[in-house]
Structure formats: C-alpha cells, structure tokens
Coordinates of C-alpha atoms and ligand atoms in Angstrom, one line a residue:
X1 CA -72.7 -113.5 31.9
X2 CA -69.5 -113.5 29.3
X3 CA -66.4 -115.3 29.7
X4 CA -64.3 -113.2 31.9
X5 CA -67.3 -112.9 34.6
X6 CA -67.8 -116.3 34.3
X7 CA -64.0 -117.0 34.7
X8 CA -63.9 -114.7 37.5
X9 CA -66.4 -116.2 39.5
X10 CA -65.4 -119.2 39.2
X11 CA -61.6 -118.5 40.6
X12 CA -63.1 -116.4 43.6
X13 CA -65.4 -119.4 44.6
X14 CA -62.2 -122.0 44.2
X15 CA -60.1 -119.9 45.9
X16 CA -58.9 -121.7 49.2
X17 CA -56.5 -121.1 52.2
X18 CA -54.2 -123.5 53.3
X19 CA -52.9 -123.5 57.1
X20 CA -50.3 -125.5 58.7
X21 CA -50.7 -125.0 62.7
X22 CA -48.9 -125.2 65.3
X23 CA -46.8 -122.0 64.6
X24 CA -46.1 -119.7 67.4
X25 CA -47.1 -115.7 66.1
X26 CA -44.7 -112.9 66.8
X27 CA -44.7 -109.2 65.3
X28 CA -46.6 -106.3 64.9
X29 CA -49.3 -105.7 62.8
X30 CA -51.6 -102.2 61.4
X31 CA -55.1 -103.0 62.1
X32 CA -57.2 -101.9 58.8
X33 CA -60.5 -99.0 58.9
X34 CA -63.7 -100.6 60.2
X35 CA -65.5 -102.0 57.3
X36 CA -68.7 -101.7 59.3
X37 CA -68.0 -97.6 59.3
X38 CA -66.8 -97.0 55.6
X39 CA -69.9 -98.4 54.0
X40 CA -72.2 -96.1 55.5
X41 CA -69.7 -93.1 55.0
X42 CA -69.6 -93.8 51.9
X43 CA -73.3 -94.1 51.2
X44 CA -73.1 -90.8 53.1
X45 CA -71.7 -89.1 50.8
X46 CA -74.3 -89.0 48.5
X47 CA -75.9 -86.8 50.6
X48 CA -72.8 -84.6 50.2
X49 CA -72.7 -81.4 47.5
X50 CA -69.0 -81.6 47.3
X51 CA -66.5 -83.3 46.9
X52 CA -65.3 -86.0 49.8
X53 CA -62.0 -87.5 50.7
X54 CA -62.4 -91.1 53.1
X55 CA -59.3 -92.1 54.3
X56 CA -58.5 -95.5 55.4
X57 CA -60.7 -97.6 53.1
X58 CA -59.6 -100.9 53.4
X59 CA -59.2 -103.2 50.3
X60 CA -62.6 -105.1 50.8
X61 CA -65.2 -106.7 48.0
X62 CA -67.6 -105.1 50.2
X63 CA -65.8 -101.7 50.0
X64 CA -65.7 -102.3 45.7
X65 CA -69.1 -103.1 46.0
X66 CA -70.1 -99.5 47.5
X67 CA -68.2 -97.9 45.1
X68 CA -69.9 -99.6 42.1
X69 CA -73.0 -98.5 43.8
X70 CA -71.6 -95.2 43.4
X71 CA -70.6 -95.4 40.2
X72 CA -74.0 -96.6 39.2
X73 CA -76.0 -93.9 40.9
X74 CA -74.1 -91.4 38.3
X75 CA -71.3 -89.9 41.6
X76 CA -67.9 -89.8 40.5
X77 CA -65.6 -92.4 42.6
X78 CA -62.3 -93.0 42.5
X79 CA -59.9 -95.1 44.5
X80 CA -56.4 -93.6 45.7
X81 CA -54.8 -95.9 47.9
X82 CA -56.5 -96.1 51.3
X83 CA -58.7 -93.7 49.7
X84 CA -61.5 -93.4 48.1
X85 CA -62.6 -89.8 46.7
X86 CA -66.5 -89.3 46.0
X87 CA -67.8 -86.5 44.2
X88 CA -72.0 -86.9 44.2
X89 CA -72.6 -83.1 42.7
X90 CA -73.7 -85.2 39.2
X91 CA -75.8 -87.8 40.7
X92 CA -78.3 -88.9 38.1
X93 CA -80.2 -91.9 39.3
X94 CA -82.2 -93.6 42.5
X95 CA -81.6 -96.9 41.7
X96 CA -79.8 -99.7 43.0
X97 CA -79.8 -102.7 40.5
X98 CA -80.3 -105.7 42.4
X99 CA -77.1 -108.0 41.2
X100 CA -75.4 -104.9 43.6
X101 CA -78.0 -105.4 46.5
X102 CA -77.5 -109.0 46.3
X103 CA -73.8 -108.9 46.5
X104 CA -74.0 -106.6 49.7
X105 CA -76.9 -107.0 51.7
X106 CA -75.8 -104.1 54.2
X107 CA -76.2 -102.1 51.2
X108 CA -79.8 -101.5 52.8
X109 CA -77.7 -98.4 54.3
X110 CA -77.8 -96.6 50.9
X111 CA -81.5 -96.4 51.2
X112 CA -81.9 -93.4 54.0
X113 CA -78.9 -91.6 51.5
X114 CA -80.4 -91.8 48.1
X115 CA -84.2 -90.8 48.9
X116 CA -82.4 -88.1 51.6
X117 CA -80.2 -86.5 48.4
X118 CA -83.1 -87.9 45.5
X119 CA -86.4 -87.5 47.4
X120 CA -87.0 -91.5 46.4
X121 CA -85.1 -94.6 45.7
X122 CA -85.7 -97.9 44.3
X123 CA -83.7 -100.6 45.4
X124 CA -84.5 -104.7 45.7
X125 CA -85.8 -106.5 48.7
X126 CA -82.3 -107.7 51.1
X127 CA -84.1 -110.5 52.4
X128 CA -82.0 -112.8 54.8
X129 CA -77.9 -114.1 54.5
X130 CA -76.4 -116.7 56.0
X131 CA -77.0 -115.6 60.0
X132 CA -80.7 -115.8 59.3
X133 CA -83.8 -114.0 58.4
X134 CA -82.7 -109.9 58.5
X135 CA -85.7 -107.9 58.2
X136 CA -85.3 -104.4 57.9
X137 CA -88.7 -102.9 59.6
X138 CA -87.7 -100.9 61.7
X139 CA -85.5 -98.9 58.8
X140 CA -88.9 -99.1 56.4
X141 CA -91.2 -97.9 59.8
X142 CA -89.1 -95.2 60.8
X143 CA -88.4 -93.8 57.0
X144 CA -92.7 -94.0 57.2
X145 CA -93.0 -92.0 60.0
X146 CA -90.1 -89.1 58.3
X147 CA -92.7 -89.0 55.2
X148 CA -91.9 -91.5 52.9
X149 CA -94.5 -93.7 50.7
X150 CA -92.8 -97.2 50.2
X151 CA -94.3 -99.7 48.0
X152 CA -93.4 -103.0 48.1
X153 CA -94.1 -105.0 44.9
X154 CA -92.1 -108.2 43.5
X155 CA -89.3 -108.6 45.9
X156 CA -88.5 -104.4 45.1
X157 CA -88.8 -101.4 47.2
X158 CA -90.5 -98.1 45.4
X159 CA -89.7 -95.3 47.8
X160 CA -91.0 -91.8 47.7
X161 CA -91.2 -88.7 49.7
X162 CA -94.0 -86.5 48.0
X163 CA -93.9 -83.2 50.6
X164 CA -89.9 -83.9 51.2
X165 CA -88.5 -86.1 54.1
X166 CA -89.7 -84.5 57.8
X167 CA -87.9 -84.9 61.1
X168 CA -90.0 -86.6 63.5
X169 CA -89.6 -88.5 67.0
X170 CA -88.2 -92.2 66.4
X171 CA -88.5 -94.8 68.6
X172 CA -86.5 -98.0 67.9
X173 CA -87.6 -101.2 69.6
X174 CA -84.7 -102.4 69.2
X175 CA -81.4 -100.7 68.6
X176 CA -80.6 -101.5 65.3
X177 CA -77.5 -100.5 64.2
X178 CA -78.2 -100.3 60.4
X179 CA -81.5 -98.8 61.0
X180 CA -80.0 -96.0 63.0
X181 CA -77.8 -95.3 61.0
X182 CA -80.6 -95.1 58.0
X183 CA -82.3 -92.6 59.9
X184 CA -79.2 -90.0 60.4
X185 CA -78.8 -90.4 56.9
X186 CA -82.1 -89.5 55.9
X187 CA -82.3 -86.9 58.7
X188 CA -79.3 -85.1 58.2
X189 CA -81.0 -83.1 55.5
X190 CA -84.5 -83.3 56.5
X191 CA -86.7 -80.5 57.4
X192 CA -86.7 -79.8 61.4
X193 CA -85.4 -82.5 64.6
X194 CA -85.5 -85.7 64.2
X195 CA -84.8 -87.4 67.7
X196 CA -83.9 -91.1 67.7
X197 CA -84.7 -92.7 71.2
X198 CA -83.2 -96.2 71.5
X199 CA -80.7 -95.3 69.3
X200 CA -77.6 -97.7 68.4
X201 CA -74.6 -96.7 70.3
X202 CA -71.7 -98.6 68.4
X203 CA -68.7 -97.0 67.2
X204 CA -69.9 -96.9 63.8
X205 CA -72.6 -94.8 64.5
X206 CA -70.1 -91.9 66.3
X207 CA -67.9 -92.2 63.0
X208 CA -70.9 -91.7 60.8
X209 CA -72.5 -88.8 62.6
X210 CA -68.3 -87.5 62.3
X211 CA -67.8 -87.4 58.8
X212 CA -71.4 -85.8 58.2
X213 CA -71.1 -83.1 60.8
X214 CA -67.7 -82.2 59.1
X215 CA -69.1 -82.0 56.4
X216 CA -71.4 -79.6 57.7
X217 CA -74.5 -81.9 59.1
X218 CA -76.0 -80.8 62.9
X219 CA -76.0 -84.4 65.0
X220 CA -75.9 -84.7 68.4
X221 CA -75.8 -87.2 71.0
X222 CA -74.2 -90.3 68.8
X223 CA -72.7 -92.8 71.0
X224 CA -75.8 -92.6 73.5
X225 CA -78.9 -94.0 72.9
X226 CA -81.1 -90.6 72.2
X227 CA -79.8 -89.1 69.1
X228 CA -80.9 -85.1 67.9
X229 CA -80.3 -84.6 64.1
X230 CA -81.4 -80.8 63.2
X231 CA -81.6 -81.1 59.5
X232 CA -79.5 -78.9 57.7
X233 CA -80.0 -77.5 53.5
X234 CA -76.6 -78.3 52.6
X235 CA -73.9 -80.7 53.1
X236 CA -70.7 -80.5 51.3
X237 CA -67.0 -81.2 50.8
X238 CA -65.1 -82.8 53.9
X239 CA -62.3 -85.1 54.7
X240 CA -62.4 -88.0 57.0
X241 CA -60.5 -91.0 58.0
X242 CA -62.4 -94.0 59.0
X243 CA -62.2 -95.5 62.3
X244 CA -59.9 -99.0 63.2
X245 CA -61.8 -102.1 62.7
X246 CA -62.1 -103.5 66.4
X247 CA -63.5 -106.8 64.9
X248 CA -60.4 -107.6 63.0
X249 CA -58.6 -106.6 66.2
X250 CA -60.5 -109.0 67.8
X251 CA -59.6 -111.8 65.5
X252 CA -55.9 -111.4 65.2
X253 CA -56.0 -111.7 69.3
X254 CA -57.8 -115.0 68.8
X255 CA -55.7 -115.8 67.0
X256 CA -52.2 -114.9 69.1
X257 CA -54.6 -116.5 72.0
X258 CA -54.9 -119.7 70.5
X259 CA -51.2 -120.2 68.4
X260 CA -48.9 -119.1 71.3
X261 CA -46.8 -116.2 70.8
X262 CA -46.8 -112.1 71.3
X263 CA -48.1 -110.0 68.9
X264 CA -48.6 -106.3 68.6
X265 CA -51.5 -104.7 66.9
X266 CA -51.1 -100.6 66.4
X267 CA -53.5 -98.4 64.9
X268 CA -56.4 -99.8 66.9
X269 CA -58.8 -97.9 69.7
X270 CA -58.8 -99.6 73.1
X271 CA -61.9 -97.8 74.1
X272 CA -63.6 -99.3 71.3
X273 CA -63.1 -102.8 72.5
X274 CA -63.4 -103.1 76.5
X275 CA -65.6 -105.8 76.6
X276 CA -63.8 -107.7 74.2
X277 CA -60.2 -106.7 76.1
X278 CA -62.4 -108.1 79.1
X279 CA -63.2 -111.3 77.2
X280 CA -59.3 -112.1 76.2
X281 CA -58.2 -111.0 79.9
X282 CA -60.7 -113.5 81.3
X283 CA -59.1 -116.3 79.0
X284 CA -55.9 -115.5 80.8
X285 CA -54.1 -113.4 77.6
X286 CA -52.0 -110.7 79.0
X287 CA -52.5 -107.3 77.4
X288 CA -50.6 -104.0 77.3
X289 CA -52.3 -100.9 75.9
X290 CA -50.0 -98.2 74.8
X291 CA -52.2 -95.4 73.3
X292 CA -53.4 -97.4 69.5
X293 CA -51.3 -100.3 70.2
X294 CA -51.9 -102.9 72.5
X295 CA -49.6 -106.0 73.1
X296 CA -52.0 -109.7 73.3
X297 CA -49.2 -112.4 74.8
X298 CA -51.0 -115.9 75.4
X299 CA -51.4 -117.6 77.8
X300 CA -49.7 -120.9 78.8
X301 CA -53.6 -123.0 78.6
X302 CA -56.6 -120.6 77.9
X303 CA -58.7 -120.5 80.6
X304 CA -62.6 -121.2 79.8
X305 CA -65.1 -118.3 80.3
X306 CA -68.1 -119.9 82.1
X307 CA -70.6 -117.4 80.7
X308 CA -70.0 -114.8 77.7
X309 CA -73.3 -112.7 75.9
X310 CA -72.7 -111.0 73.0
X311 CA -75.3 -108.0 73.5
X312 CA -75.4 -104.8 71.8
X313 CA -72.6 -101.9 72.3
X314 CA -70.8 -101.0 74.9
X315 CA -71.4 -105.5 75.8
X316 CA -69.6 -108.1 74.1
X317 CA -69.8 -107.5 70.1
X318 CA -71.9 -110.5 68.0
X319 CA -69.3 -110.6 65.5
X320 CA -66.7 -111.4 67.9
X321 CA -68.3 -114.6 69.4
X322 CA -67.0 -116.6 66.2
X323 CA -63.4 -116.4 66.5
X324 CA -63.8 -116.0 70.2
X325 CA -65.4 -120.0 70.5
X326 CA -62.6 -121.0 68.3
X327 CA -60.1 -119.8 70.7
X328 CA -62.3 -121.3 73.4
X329 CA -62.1 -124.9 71.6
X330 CA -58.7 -125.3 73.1
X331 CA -59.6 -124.0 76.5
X332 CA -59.0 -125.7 80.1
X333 CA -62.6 -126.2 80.5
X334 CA -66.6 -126.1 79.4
X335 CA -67.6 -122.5 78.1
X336 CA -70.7 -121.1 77.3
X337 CA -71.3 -118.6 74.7
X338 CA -74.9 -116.9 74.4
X339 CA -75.9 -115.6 70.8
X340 CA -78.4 -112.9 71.6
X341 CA -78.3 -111.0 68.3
X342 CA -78.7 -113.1 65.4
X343 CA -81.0 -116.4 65.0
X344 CA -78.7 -118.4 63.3
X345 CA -75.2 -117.6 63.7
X346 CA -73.8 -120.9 64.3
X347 CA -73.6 -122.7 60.5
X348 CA -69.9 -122.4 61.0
X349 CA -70.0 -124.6 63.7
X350 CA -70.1 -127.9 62.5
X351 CA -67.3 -126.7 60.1
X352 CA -64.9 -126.6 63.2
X353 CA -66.0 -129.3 64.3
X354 CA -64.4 -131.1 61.2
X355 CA -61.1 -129.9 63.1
X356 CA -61.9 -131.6 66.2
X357 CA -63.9 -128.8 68.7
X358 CA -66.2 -130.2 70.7
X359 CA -69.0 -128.2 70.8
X360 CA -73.1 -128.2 71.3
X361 CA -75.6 -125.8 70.2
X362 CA -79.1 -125.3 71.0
X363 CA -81.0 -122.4 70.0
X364 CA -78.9 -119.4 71.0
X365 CA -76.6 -121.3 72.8
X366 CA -73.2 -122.6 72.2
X367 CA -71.4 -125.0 74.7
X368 CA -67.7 -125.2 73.8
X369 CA -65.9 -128.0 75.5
X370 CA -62.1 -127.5 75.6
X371 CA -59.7 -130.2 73.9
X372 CA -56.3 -130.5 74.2
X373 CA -55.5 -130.9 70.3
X374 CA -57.3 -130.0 67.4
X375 CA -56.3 -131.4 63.6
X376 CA -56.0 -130.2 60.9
X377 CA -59.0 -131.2 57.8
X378 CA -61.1 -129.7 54.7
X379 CA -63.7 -127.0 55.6
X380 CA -65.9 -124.2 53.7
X381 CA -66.4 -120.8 54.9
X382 CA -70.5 -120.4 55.9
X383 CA -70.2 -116.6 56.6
X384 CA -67.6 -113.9 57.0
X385 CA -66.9 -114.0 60.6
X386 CA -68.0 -118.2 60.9
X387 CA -65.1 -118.0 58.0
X388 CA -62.2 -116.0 60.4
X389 CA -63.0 -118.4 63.3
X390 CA -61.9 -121.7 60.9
X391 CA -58.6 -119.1 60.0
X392 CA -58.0 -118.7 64.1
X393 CA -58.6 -122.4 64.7
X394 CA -56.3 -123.9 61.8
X395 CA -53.6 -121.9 63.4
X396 CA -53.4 -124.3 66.0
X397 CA -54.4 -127.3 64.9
X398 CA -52.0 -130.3 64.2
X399 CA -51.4 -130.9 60.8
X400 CA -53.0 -129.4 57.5
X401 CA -56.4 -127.7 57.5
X402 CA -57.9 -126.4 54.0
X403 CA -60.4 -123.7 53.8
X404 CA -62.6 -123.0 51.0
X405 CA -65.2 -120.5 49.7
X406 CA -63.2 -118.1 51.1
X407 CA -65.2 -115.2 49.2
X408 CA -66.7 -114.7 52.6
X409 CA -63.2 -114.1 54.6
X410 CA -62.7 -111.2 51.9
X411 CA -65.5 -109.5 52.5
X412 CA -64.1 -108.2 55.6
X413 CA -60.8 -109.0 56.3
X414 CA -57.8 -107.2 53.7
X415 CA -55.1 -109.3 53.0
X416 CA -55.5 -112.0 56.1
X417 CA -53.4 -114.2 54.5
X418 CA -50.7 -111.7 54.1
X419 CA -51.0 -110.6 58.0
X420 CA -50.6 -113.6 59.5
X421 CA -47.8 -114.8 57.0
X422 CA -46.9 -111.8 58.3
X423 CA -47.2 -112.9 62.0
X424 CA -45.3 -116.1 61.4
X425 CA -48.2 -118.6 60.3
X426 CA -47.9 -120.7 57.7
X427 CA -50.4 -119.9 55.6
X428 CA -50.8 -119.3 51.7
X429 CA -53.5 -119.1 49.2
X430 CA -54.6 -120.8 46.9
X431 CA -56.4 -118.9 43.7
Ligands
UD1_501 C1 -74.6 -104.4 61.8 C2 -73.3 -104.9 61.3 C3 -73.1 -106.3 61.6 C4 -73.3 -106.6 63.1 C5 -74.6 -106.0 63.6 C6 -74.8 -106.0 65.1 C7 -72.9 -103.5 59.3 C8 -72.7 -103.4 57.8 N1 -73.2 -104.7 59.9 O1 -75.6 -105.1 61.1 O2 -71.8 -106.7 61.2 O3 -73.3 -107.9 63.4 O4 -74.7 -104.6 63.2 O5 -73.8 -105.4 65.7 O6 -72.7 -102.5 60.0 N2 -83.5 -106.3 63.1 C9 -84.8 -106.3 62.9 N3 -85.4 -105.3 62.2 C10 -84.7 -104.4 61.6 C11 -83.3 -104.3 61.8 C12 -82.7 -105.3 62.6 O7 -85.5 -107.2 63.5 O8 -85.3 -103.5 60.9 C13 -82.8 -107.3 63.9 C14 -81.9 -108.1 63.1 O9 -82.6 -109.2 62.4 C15 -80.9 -108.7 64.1 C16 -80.8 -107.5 65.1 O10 -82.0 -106.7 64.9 O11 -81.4 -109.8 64.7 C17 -79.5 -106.7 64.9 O12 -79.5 -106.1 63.7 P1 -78.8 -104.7 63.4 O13 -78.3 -104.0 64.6 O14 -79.7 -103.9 62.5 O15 -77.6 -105.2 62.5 P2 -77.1 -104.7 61.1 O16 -77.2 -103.2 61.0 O17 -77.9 -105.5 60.1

C-alpha cells in the first residue's frame, strides 16, 4: 500500500458522526436512486454493445466500487453528475481482482454479466459479511444448469461456458434476490427461454429487467415470481434512470418517527414501500402520499407493533427492521421484531444499547422494550443498515452520541449527514 492509500484508509476508518438529539426535524428532502438497483444496472451493462446512460447514480463507495470494476474489466466509465455513462464495446478482460470483490461483496452480481458478455469469468470467493454466512448456491447451481463449468480452487471461482450459456428451467428454493437477478443477466443473451420459477419479486428486479429490455433484451414477468427471459443476440445503447431507494426512505421516516417533527420526502415510490407505510402507520406516524412525495408527521408517543416479520417482497423489507427497532426503542410498549432473512443481523444491537434501548435477542428474534429516554454515548457502526439505526436513535437521544466506523453508513446512504443537517438535526462530521 503507498502513503496516500494508507493515508486514505486511515481517515475513512476515523471518520465519525457526532449527533446532538433531541431536535425536532422539519423540511423536505429528495430521496436518492436505489443503491440495491444501480449495481446490477451497472454490471448489466456489460452485457450491453453500446453505449449506456444511468441516471440517478447516487454518490455511494459501493456505486465507485462498480465503476472501478468497470474500469478494470477494460469498459469505458465515466461519472457525469447523477450519472454514470458506460461504454463495454472494448471490454478486454473476465476478471474481477479480489481487493474489488472484497470491498463489495454484492459484486457477486457481475458474475452472470461478465461470463454472459465473455463466455467465463474469474472472480474471488464472497464468502460471508457482517449479517452472517452468505452463500451464493443457488447463483453457482442455477449458472450449472445454463452450461457453465465452475471450478472452485483457493478461495477463486474459474467459470466457463464451453458450448455458450443455454436457457433452461430454474427453480429457486429460495427467492434470492441476487441470484435472480444473476440469472437474467446471464440469460438475457443466452440461447433459447430461460424460465425462473420462484423468482425474486423486489423492486430491483423490475428496474433491472427495465433498463435491459430498453436496451433491447426480451424479459417478462419481473415483479412476479415466474420470470420468461427469451435470449436475444444483441443488446445495446439505452438510457435509464434508476429507481428511488425505498430503504433510505424508510430511514429518514424513522427518523422523523423518533425526533418529532414533519418532514417531506419527494422523489420516492409509494407502491414500492406498502408494508413499510403499513409498519410507520401502525406506530401511529401520520402519512400523506401525494404522487412521489409523501408527508411522515410523528406521533405524539410511538405506539409498539406487537409482531413485525421482515419477509421477502411485497412483506416487510430485512433492511428496514434496523432503523425500524430503533424507532421502536422509544415506543409505548414491548415489540417484537422477527429476522427471517439473515442469521445474524443483530451485531448492531448491543451498540444501541450503549444509548439506553432495552432490548433482547434470541436467535431470529428481537424483543424491543420501549423507554421513555435514551442518552446519548460512543458507538461503532457493525454494518450499513445496523449503522443508519445508531443515526435514527442519536436523533433522539438526550445529550451527545458519537458514531464511528462510519465507512459502513456510506456505503449506502449519500450525504446523510447533509440531509438531516438539512432536516434540522444537529449533526456534523468528523473526518
Ligand atoms: C439483496 C440486497 C440486500 C437485501 C437482500 C434481501 C443487494 C445488493 N443486496 O441481497 O440489501 O438485504 O437482497 O432483500 O441487492 N441465500 C442462500 N444462497 C444463495 C443466495 C442467498 O442461501 O445462493 C440466502 C442468503 O444467505 C440470505 C437469503 O438467502 O439468508 C437472502 O439472500 P438474497 O435474497 O440473495 O440477498 P442478496 O441478493 O444477497
């Protein structure tokens, strides 16, 4: 590593954020593109002989981390604002090094794209994060079954397709959303059908199968869970703007829930978010949807929510449940939040419990008993969304919280800080 890296990393692991609760938030804020949807468009467009045009890239390490991945694998890639322009015609290489797999593990999702538009890729083992073990079988099962030969040999992945990538019948045991979305990318040029039963149905999946169809690609059925993708010889130029982040949405109405105040968010897709809009109703928010805006006011005392599942989509979103809890820390009752996704999701826990929450986990279960105060202390970020929910709870806690290792926070949130500075918090930065 020379200086500067060194240098660099250092200052993005000190970084902190400090929060002063106990600020009511008021205004309006644009909710940023879906960081969950613009990493596989952008590993989609490798498939793409053109030249492609993504609007509404947010500013994310995640999002500089795809384009580096681009970059590597020989595309052109340039950022313009909120966009980000990839041209893949020059594409020279399959492989992913693995200091770029390791800083993004979803980067799995480049794997369908580079042996659909290569014919093989070699990319490093993901292995597990911070939420627990995340195998990725059912991508490496279903790629076997479309024709390709993958050798696994010291922690790296040799793929192959020797007689060219085949549509086939899938059938997912489980609806992975990264693995679904591996498929369409290695389908969408495949020879014949390829028919995905027990497909993911999230959001993500719909905007995917969008930009590729535009960009000449034949899928059908995204958004339900049996998905038809005639593969097609040629994919080219297109243009496409990138779905609103309903997680992030999500977050900032924690985090009007648990301050006090109104606050606006525009730019964001109610239909995208009903069980969440369900969730904050139940916790007695009030909420006005105008076309892309909706209007969270808090309640007086949050209610407790006896039971809430996250489940896979349309249900209650997985990476809601952390800043969800935290707004359910100052509830009027005992709540009980069911992880049925991920193993270990609940690291951040003991972090807010630093700030006073009272709250008991046991396996996949989470028992949040509501207090009336919560102060303010020093905590670390464990994981992105474990990292938003210490954010949501500082708002409202008495006194001075601190939060470090914040790298996690930017992975998916642009500018947070900023927003809720924005919104009225006191809150700054600290790099
Ligand atoms: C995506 C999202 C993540 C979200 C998750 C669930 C991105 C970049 N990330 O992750 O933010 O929390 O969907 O909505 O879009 N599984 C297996 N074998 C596999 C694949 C998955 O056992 O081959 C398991 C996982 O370990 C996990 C569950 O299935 O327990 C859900 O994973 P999956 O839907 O694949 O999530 P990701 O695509 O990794």
């Amino acid at each position: 590593m020379d200086c500067e890296t060194i240098l660099l990393v250092a200052g993005v692991f000190m970084s902190e954020i400090t929060v002063n609760g106990g600020r009511k938030l008021t205004g309006e804020l644009n909710i940023q593109g879906a960081k969950n949807s613009v990493l596989p468009v952008l590993a989609a467009t490798i498939l793409c002989k053109g030249e492609c045009v993504v609007h509404n890239c947010p500013r994310l390490s995640d999002v500089e981390t795809s384009v580096k991945i681009l970059l590597n694998l020989g595309c052109n890639c340039v950022r313009d604002g909120y966009s980000v322009v990839v041209d893949s015609r020059d594409i020279s290489s399959y492989e992913i090094p693995e200091n770029l797999m390791r800083e993004m593990r979803s980067s799995v999702v480049f794997l369908g794209a580079v042996i659909g538009r290569m014919g093989k890729a070699v990319i490093s083992s993901p292995g597990g994060c911070e939420l627990g073990p995340r195998p990725i079988d059912l991508h490496l099962s279903a790629l076997r079954q479309m024709g390709v030969r993958i050798n696994e040999e010291h922690g790296f992945l040799y793929c192959d397709a020797p007689e060219g990538l085949k549509g086939t019948e899938i059938n997912l045991s489980f609806p992975s959303v990264g693995a679904t979305e591996n498929i369409i990318l290695a389908a969408a040029t495949a020879k014949g059908v390829t028919v995905i039963h027990n497909a993911a149905r999230e959001p993500e999946i719909s905007d995917l199968s969008d930009f590729l169809n535009s960009a000449g690609a034949r899928i059908y059925g995204s958004g339900s869970d049996t998905i038809y993708i005639h593969g097609v010889e040629h994919v080219g130029s297109t243009e496409h703007t990138i779905i609103p982040d309903r997680i992030v949405a999500a977050t900032y109405m924690a985090c009007t829930a648990v301050a006090g105040g109104k606050v606006t968010l525009n730019g964001v897709m109610p239909s995208h978010m009903v069980a969440i809009l369900s969730a904050f109703r139940e916790s007695g928010c009030d909420i006005s949807v105008t076309g892309k805006s909706l209007t969270v006011s808090s309640p007086k005392k949050i209610s407790r929510i006896p039971t809430i599942r996250s489940l896979v989509y349309p249900g209650f979103p997985t990476d809601a449940g952390p800043v969800v809890i935290a707004m359910l820390t100052k509830a009027d009752g005992t709540s009980v939040f069911v992880e049925n996704i991920f193993e270990n999701r609940y690291r951040y826990i003991d972090e807010l419990k630093r700030l006073g929450a009272k709250i008991k986990t046991e396996g996949k279960i989470a028992v949040i008993e509501g207090v009336n105060e919560l102060s303010g202390a020093g905590c670390k970020c464990t994981d992105l969304r474990g990292g938003a929910a210490l954010v949501t709870a500082a708002l409202s806690a008495k006194g001075t919280t601190t939060i470090g290792d914040i790298h996690h926070i930017e992975r998916g949130y642009e500018d947070i800080v900023g927003n809720l500075r924005q919104l009225n918090a006191d809150i700054s930065i600290k790099e």
